[in-house]
Coordinates of C-alpha atoms in Angstrom, one line a residue:
M134 CA -20.1 -1.1 15.9
T135 CA -17.0 -0.5 14.3
S136 CA -13.2 0.4 14.8
A137 CA -10.3 0.8 12.2
S138 CA -5.8 0.2 13.1
N139 CA -3.5 1.6 10.6
L140 CA -0.1 0.7 11.3
P141 CA 2.0 2.9 8.2
H142 CA 5.2 0.2 6.6
P143 CA 7.5 2.0 8.5
E144 CA 9.7 3.2 5.3
K145 CA 5.6 5.2 3.7
L146 CA 4.7 6.5 7.0
E147 CA 5.7 9.6 6.0
K148 CA 3.3 9.7 3.0
G149 CA 0.4 7.2 5.5
G150 CA 0.9 4.3 3.2
E151 CA -0.9 2.6 0.6
D152 CA -4.0 1.4 2.8
A153 CA -7.5 3.5 3.6
W154 CA -10.5 3.7 4.4
F155 CA -13.8 4.1 5.5
V156 CA -16.5 3.1 8.3
R157 CA -19.6 4.0 8.2
T158 CA -22.1 3.1 11.9
E159 CA -25.6 5.1 10.6
G160 CA -27.9 3.4 8.8
G161 CA -27.4 -1.1 10.1
G162 CA -23.0 0.2 9.4
A163 CA -20.7 0.3 5.8
F164 CA -16.6 -0.5 5.7
G165 CA -14.4 -0.7 3.5
V166 CA -11.3 -1.3 3.1
A167 CA -7.9 -1.0 0.2
D168 CA -4.5 -1.4 -0.5
G169 CA -2.6 -0.3 -3.1
V170 CA -0.6 -2.4 -5.0
G171 CA 3.0 -1.7 -4.5
G172 CA 4.7 -3.4 -7.2
Y173 CA 3.3 0.3 -8.7
G174 CA 6.7 2.0 -6.6
D175 CA 8.5 0.7 -8.5
I176 CA 8.0 2.6 -11.4
G177 CA 8.0 5.7 -9.0
I178 CA 4.1 5.3 -9.5
D179 CA 2.0 6.0 -5.5
A180 CA -1.0 3.5 -5.4
G181 CA -1.2 4.5 -2.7
L182 CA -3.3 7.8 -3.9
Y183 CA -4.9 5.0 -5.8
A184 CA -6.3 3.8 -3.1
K185 CA -7.3 6.8 -1.1
Q186 CA -9.0 7.9 -4.1
L187 CA -11.7 4.6 -5.2
M188 CA -12.2 4.5 -0.3
L189 CA -13.2 8.1 -0.7
T190 CA -15.3 7.6 -3.1
A191 CA -16.5 4.3 -2.4
K192 CA -18.0 5.9 1.0
Q193 CA -19.6 9.1 -1.1
Q194 CA -21.9 6.3 -3.0
D195 CA -21.9 4.1 0.6
T196 CA -23.6 7.2 1.7
K197 CA -25.9 7.7 -1.0
Q198 CA -27.1 3.5 -2.0
M199 CA -27.8 3.8 1.7
E200 CA -30.2 7.7 1.8
E201 CA -32.0 5.2 -1.6
S202 CA -32.5 2.0 0.7
V203 CA -31.0 0.4 -1.6
L204 CA -27.0 -1.6 -0.4
D205 CA -25.4 -3.7 -3.6
P206 CA -21.7 -3.6 -2.5
R207 CA -20.1 -5.3 -5.6
A208 CA -22.2 -1.0 -7.7
V209 CA -20.2 0.7 -4.6
I210 CA -17.1 -1.6 -5.5
N211 CA -18.3 -0.3 -9.5
A212 CA -19.4 3.3 -9.2
A213 CA -16.0 3.9 -7.4
H214 CA -13.2 2.0 -9.3
M215 CA -15.3 3.6 -13.7
T216 CA -14.6 7.2 -11.4
T217 CA -10.9 6.9 -9.9
R218 CA -8.7 8.3 -12.3
L219 CA -4.8 7.7 -10.6
P220 CA -2.0 5.8 -11.1
G221 CA -1.4 3.2 -9.7
A222 CA -4.0 -0.3 -8.7
C223 CA -6.1 -1.5 -5.2
T224 CA -7.5 -4.9 -4.4
A225 CA -10.4 -4.0 -2.5
V226 CA -13.2 -5.4 0.1
V227 CA -16.2 -3.6 0.9
G228 CA -19.3 -5.0 3.7
Q229 CA -23.2 -3.4 4.1
M230 CA -25.5 -4.5 6.0
T231 CA -29.4 -3.9 5.8
P232 CA -31.3 -2.1 7.9
G233 CA -34.1 -3.2 9.2
S234 CA -32.0 -6.3 9.2
N235 CA -29.0 -8.5 10.0
T236 CA -27.7 -9.1 7.1
L237 CA -24.7 -8.4 6.1
T238 CA -23.2 -8.2 2.4
V239 CA -19.3 -8.5 1.7
A240 CA -17.6 -7.1 -1.5
N241 CA -13.9 -8.2 -1.6
I242 CA -12.0 -8.3 -4.3
G243 CA -7.9 -8.9 -4.8
D244 CA -6.5 -10.5 -0.7
S245 CA -7.6 -8.2 1.2
G246 CA -10.6 -9.6 3.2
F247 CA -12.9 -10.4 6.0
R248 CA -13.2 -12.4 9.1
V249 CA -17.6 -13.6 11.6
I250 CA -16.5 -14.7 14.3
R251 CA -18.9 -16.2 17.0
E252 CA -19.1 -17.8 20.3
G253 CA -14.6 -17.8 19.6
K254 CA -15.2 -19.5 15.8
I255 CA -14.9 -18.3 12.3
I256 CA -18.7 -19.2 10.5
V257 CA -16.9 -17.5 7.0
E258 CA -14.6 -15.7 5.5
S259 CA -12.8 -14.2 2.1
A260 CA -10.5 -16.5 -0.5
A261 CA -8.1 -14.8 -1.4
Q262 CA -7.9 -13.8 -5.5
Q263 CA -4.8 -14.1 -7.3
H264 CA -3.8 -15.0 -10.8
F265 CA -0.4 -16.2 -9.4
F266 CA 1.3 -16.3 -6.2
D267 CA 2.1 -12.2 -5.1
C268 CA 0.2 -10.9 -8.1
P269 CA -3.9 -10.2 -6.3
Y270 CA -6.7 -9.3 -8.4
Q271 CA -6.4 -5.6 -8.6
L272 CA -8.8 -2.5 -9.6
C273 CA -7.1 0.1 -12.6
D274 CA -7.6 3.2 -14.4
M275 CA -8.1 1.3 -17.5
T276 CA -8.3 4.6 -19.4
R277 CA -4.6 4.7 -19.0
G278 CA -4.1 1.3 -21.2
D279 CA -3.6 -0.6 -17.3
P280 CA -5.0 -4.0 -17.5
S281 CA -7.9 -4.1 -15.0
D282 CA -10.1 -6.2 -12.6
S283 CA -13.7 -4.9 -12.8
A284 CA -16.3 -5.2 -9.7
A285 CA -16.9 -7.9 -11.8
D286 CA -15.2 -10.4 -11.0
A287 CA -15.8 -9.5 -6.8
Q288 CA -16.9 -12.1 -4.7
V289 CA -20.3 -11.8 -2.6
Y290 CA -21.1 -12.9 0.7
E291 CA -24.5 -12.9 2.6
V292 CA -24.0 -13.1 6.5
D293 CA -26.8 -13.7 9.4
L294 CA -25.5 -12.0 11.7
Q295 CA -26.3 -12.1 15.4
E296 CA -26.1 -9.8 18.4
G297 CA -22.6 -10.2 19.9
D298 CA -21.1 -11.5 16.5
L299 CA -17.5 -9.9 15.2
V300 CA -16.6 -9.0 12.3
V301 CA -12.6 -8.8 11.1
A302 CA -11.3 -6.6 7.5
G303 CA -8.3 -5.7 6.9
T304 CA -5.5 -5.9 4.1
D305 CA -3.1 -8.8 3.4
G306 CA -0.6 -6.6 5.8
L307 CA -3.4 -8.0 8.5
F308 CA -3.0 -11.8 6.6
D309 CA -0.6 -12.0 5.1
N310 CA 1.3 -12.3 9.0
V311 CA -0.8 -13.6 11.4
F312 CA -2.6 -17.3 11.3
D313 CA -6.8 -17.1 11.8
D314 CA -6.6 -18.7 15.5
E315 CA -4.9 -16.4 16.6
I316 CA -6.8 -13.6 14.3
V317 CA -9.8 -15.2 16.7
S318 CA -8.5 -15.8 19.6
L319 CA -6.5 -11.9 20.4
V320 CA -10.0 -10.4 19.5
T321 CA -12.4 -12.0 21.2
S322 CA -10.2 -12.4 24.2
T323 CA -9.3 -7.8 24.4
Y324 CA -13.1 -7.0 22.6
E325 CA -15.1 -9.4 26.5
E326 CA -12.1 -8.6 28.4
T327 CA -12.5 -4.6 28.2
L328 CA -16.2 -4.8 27.2
S329 CA -16.0 -6.3 30.9
S330 CA -13.9 -3.7 32.8
T331 CA -15.2 -0.8 30.7
E332 CA -19.3 -2.2 29.5
S333 CA -18.7 0.2 26.3
S334 CA -18.9 -1.6 23.1
L335 CA -16.9 1.3 21.2
Q336 CA -13.7 0.6 23.4
A337 CA -13.8 -2.6 23.9
V338 CA -13.8 -3.3 18.9
R339 CA -11.2 -0.3 19.3
A340 CA -9.0 -2.1 21.6
A341 CA -9.1 -5.5 19.6
A342 CA -8.9 -3.4 16.2
S343 CA -5.8 -2.2 17.6
K344 CA -4.4 -5.4 19.6
L345 CA -4.8 -6.8 16.2
S346 CA -2.7 -4.7 14.1
K347 CA 0.1 -4.5 16.9
C348 CA 0.6 -8.4 16.6
A349 CA 0.7 -8.7 12.4
Q350 CA 3.8 -5.9 14.1
E351 CA 4.7 -7.1 15.4
H352 CA 4.6 -10.3 13.1
A353 CA 5.7 -8.3 10.7
L354 CA 9.1 -7.6 11.9
D355 CA 9.8 -10.9 13.5
E356 CA 12.7 -12.8 11.2
F357 CA 12.4 -15.3 12.1
Y358 CA 8.5 -16.0 12.9
T359 CA 7.0 -18.4 10.4
S360 CA 4.1 -16.4 9.0
P361 CA 2.0 -16.9 6.8
Y362 CA 3.1 -15.2 4.2
A363 CA 6.4 -17.4 4.8
K364 CA 4.4 -20.7 4.6
E365 CA 3.1 -19.3 1.0
C366 CA 6.5 -19.0 0.3
A367 CA 7.3 -22.1 0.3
K368 CA 4.7 -23.8 -1.5
E369 CA 5.3 -21.3 -4.0
E370 CA 9.0 -22.7 -3.8
E371 CA 8.5 -26.1 -3.5
F372 CA 5.7 -26.5 -6.1
A373 CA 8.0 -24.9 -8.6
R374 CA 10.9 -27.3 -7.5
S375 CA 9.0 -30.0 -8.4
E376 CA 7.6 -28.1 -12.5
R377 CA 12.0 -27.6 -12.2
R378 CA 12.6 -31.3 -12.1
F379 CA 9.4 -31.9 -14.7
E380 CA 10.7 -29.8 -16.8
L381 CA 14.1 -31.7 -17.4
S382 CA 12.9 -34.8 -17.0
R383 CA 10.6 -33.7 -20.1
M384 CA 13.1 -32.1 -22.0
A385 CA 15.2 -35.2 -21.4
G386 CA 13.1 -38.0 -23.5
P387 CA 14.0 -41.3 -23.1
F388 CA 16.4 -41.0 -20.5
G389 CA 14.4 -38.6 -18.5
N390 CA 14.0 -42.0 -15.4
V391 CA 17.8 -40.6 -15.2
L392 CA 18.6 -37.3 -14.9
S393 CA 15.7 -37.1 -12.3
S394 CA 17.5 -40.0 -10.6
I395 CA 20.0 -37.7 -11.0
V396 CA 18.0 -34.5 -9.4
E397 CA 16.6 -35.3 -7.2
R398 CA 20.2 -36.9 -5.5
L399 CA 21.4 -33.3 -6.0
E400 CA 18.7 -32.2 -4.5
P401 CA 17.3 -34.0 -2.5
E402 CA 13.5 -33.8 -1.3
E403 CA 13.2 -32.3 1.7
D404 CA 10.4 -30.0 3.2
V405 CA 11.4 -25.9 1.7
C406 CA 11.9 -24.0 5.5
I407 CA 10.8 -20.8 4.5
V408 CA 10.3 -18.1 7.6
G409 CA 9.6 -14.4 8.8
G410 CA 7.2 -12.1 8.5
K411 CA 6.3 -9.9 5.7
L412 CA 6.4 -6.0 6.8
D413 CA 3.8 -3.7 4.7
D414 CA 1.6 -1.3 5.8
I415 CA -2.2 -3.0 8.0
T416 CA -5.2 -1.8 8.2
V417 CA -7.6 -4.0 10.4
L418 CA -11.7 -3.2 11.2
V419 CA -13.2 -5.0 13.9
A420 CA -16.5 -4.7 14.2
A421 CA -18.4 -6.5 16.6
A422 CA -22.8 -6.6 15.8
V423 CA -24.9 -4.8 19.0
D424 CA -28.1 -3.2 19.7
P425 CA -28.6 0.2 17.4
T426 CA -31.6 1.5 19.9
T427 CA -29.6 0.5 22.5
E428 CA -26.1 2.3 21.9
A429 CA -27.6 5.0 19.8
E430 CA -24.9 7.2 21.9
A431 CA -21.5 5.3 20.7
L432 CA -22.5 4.7 17.4
T433 CA -22.3 8.6 17.1
E434 CA -19.2 8.6 18.9
A435 CA -17.7 5.8 16.1
Q436 CA -19.1 7.8 13.8
S437 CA -16.7 11.5 14.2
S438 CA -13.6 9.3 15.4
A439 CA -15.0 7.7 11.5
D440 CA -14.9 10.3 9.5
S441 CA -12.1 12.0 11.1
D442 CA -10.6 9.2 9.5
S443 CA -11.3 10.5 6.3
N444 CA -10.2 13.2 6.2
K445 CA -7.5 12.4 7.4
I446 CA -7.1 10.4 4.4
A447 CA -8.4 13.3 1.6
A448 CA -6.1 15.6 3.3
M449 CA -3.6 13.0 2.5
L450 CA -4.5 12.3 -0.8
Q451 CA -4.6 16.1 -1.6
K452 CA -1.5 16.4 -0.7
A453 CA 0.1 14.3 -2.6
L454 CA -1.7 15.1 -5.6
E455 CA -1.0 19.3 -5.1
A456 CA 2.8 18.2 -4.8
A457 CA 2.3 16.0 -7.6
E458 CA 1.4 18.7 -9.6
A459 CA 3.8 21.2 -8.7
K460 CA 7.1 18.7 -10.0
R461 CA 4.8 18.1 -13.2
K462 CA 4.8 22.0 -13.5
K463 CA 7.7 22.3 -12.3
Q464 CA 9.6 20.0 -15.1
A465 CA 7.1 21.4 -18.4
T466 CA 9.3 25.2 -17.4
P467 CA 11.5 25.7 -19.6
V468 CA 15.0 26.0 -18.2
K469 CA 17.5 29.3 -19.3
P470 CA 19.7 29.2 -20.1
T471 CA 22.9 31.1 -17.9
P472 CA 24.2 33.7 -20.4
P473 CA 27.9 33.9 -21.2
E474 CA 30.8 35.8 -20.1
T475 CA 31.1 39.2 -20.9
P476 CA 32.7 39.4 -23.5
P477 CA 36.2 41.5 -23.1
A478 CA 35.4 45.1 -24.1
A479 CA 36.2 47.0 -26.8
G480 CA 40.3 47.8 -26.1
K481 CA 43.8 46.3 -26.1
A482 CA 43.8 43.3 -23.1
L483 CA 45.7 44.5 -20.5
Y484 CA 47.0 40.3 -20.2
S485 CA 48.1 38.3 -23.7
Q486 CA 46.9 35.0 -23.4
E487 CA 49.8 32.9 -23.1
L488 CA 50.3 35.2 -19.3
I489 CA 47.2 33.6 -18.6
D490 CA 48.0 30.6 -19.4
S491 CA 51.1 30.7 -17.6
L492 CA 49.9 31.9 -14.2
S493 CA 48.7 29.5 -11.2
K494 CA 45.2 30.0 -10.3
A495 CA 45.6 31.3 -6.9
E496 CA 47.9 34.2 -9.6
M497 CA 44.7 34.6 -11.4
Q498 CA 42.5 35.6 -8.3
K499 CA 45.3 38.1 -6.9
I500 CA 46.0 39.3 -9.5
L501 CA 41.5 39.8 -10.1
A502 CA 40.5 41.1 -6.3
S503 CA 43.4 43.4 -7.0
K504 CA 41.0 44.6 -9.4
G505 CA 37.6 44.6 -8.3
L506 CA 36.6 40.8 -10.0
P507 CA 35.3 37.5 -8.5
T508 CA 37.5 35.1 -7.9
S509 CA 36.0 32.3 -7.3
G510 CA 34.7 29.1 -10.2
K511 CA 36.9 26.4 -12.5
I512 CA 40.5 28.2 -14.1
D513 CA 38.9 28.2 -17.3
A514 CA 36.4 31.5 -15.8
L515 CA 39.3 33.2 -14.0
K516 CA 41.1 32.8 -17.9
Q517 CA 37.6 34.7 -19.1
R518 CA 38.1 37.0 -16.5
L519 CA 41.4 37.5 -17.1
A520 CA 41.0 38.2 -20.7
A521 CA 38.7 40.7 -20.3
I522 CA 40.9 43.3 -18.9
V523 CA 41.9 46.1 -21.3
E524 CA 44.3 48.9 -21.0

């Protein structure tokens, strides 16, 4: 039983943000989450389109695998990666439950991820994959010449679920703003309280996903909150400071120890303090391991909601692609040059150039108006119209 909650970056609301996801509740269940790499926006590329296309294709591949009874989340990512031909890049995580068993298999590439919670504790969690700080492993269209990681780089996890286990998957907008202990506490309490009051596991996962995404957004907007992302930034700054000192010492040769002591006095060893959340798109999926024989109706409702989400993502993608194509065609259409003003007709000019040059703009407009001619435009245009008047 799975439900999703998505809160786009406030500045990306109109286009629906740059995250995408899919959910399948049939045949054991599956989910996928992708996060468009925001750095592409600096060069005018909406990476959210790549993420949306990748997840829509992943959904199709997952359905095909379910029908063929051969599940492999890494293969789902690979097939989607090989057929998504758009500019941009994204991270991705795909999870599948093996029908007739309790095994959940998850493939993750980049810094989106998942957590499995049992009895208030995390029993399995994904590790973020980064080439270096703030540069996650990512998938992109290699035919465009951009460097790309691949499904082969994805980490694969397997866990045997028990009824009542909770799975939380999301983009880095969640994990950069909410610590694991708060994720566990909030999701577990919200799920159990809602389940107790409504006796509906679907309502319970919906409530948990919604509350967790709102919590992440509140932290992201809090300039004084010490977020997971802020702590990682502080660690990176401490490392960079240490590297600077080492390099200065190395370059100074035999005077390195002296230089190091000077630098330490000017830059004392103090903990780096960085605060604030990370404003980003936030997508949260919360799933509960339930008995499909007793939850058939709720699972059908959950699938209907998930299909509605996928249709909205497809519509946003189509709208954006059509707008991009219209813009391309407009730029490709040659602009017709503005025809020059009608040259003076044959005959003697009524006003000499010397006279025209001596007139003020207001005087020119008055004469043109008396002749029934246009009076708007810059002074050079008015002079041309006066010069064209013949006897």
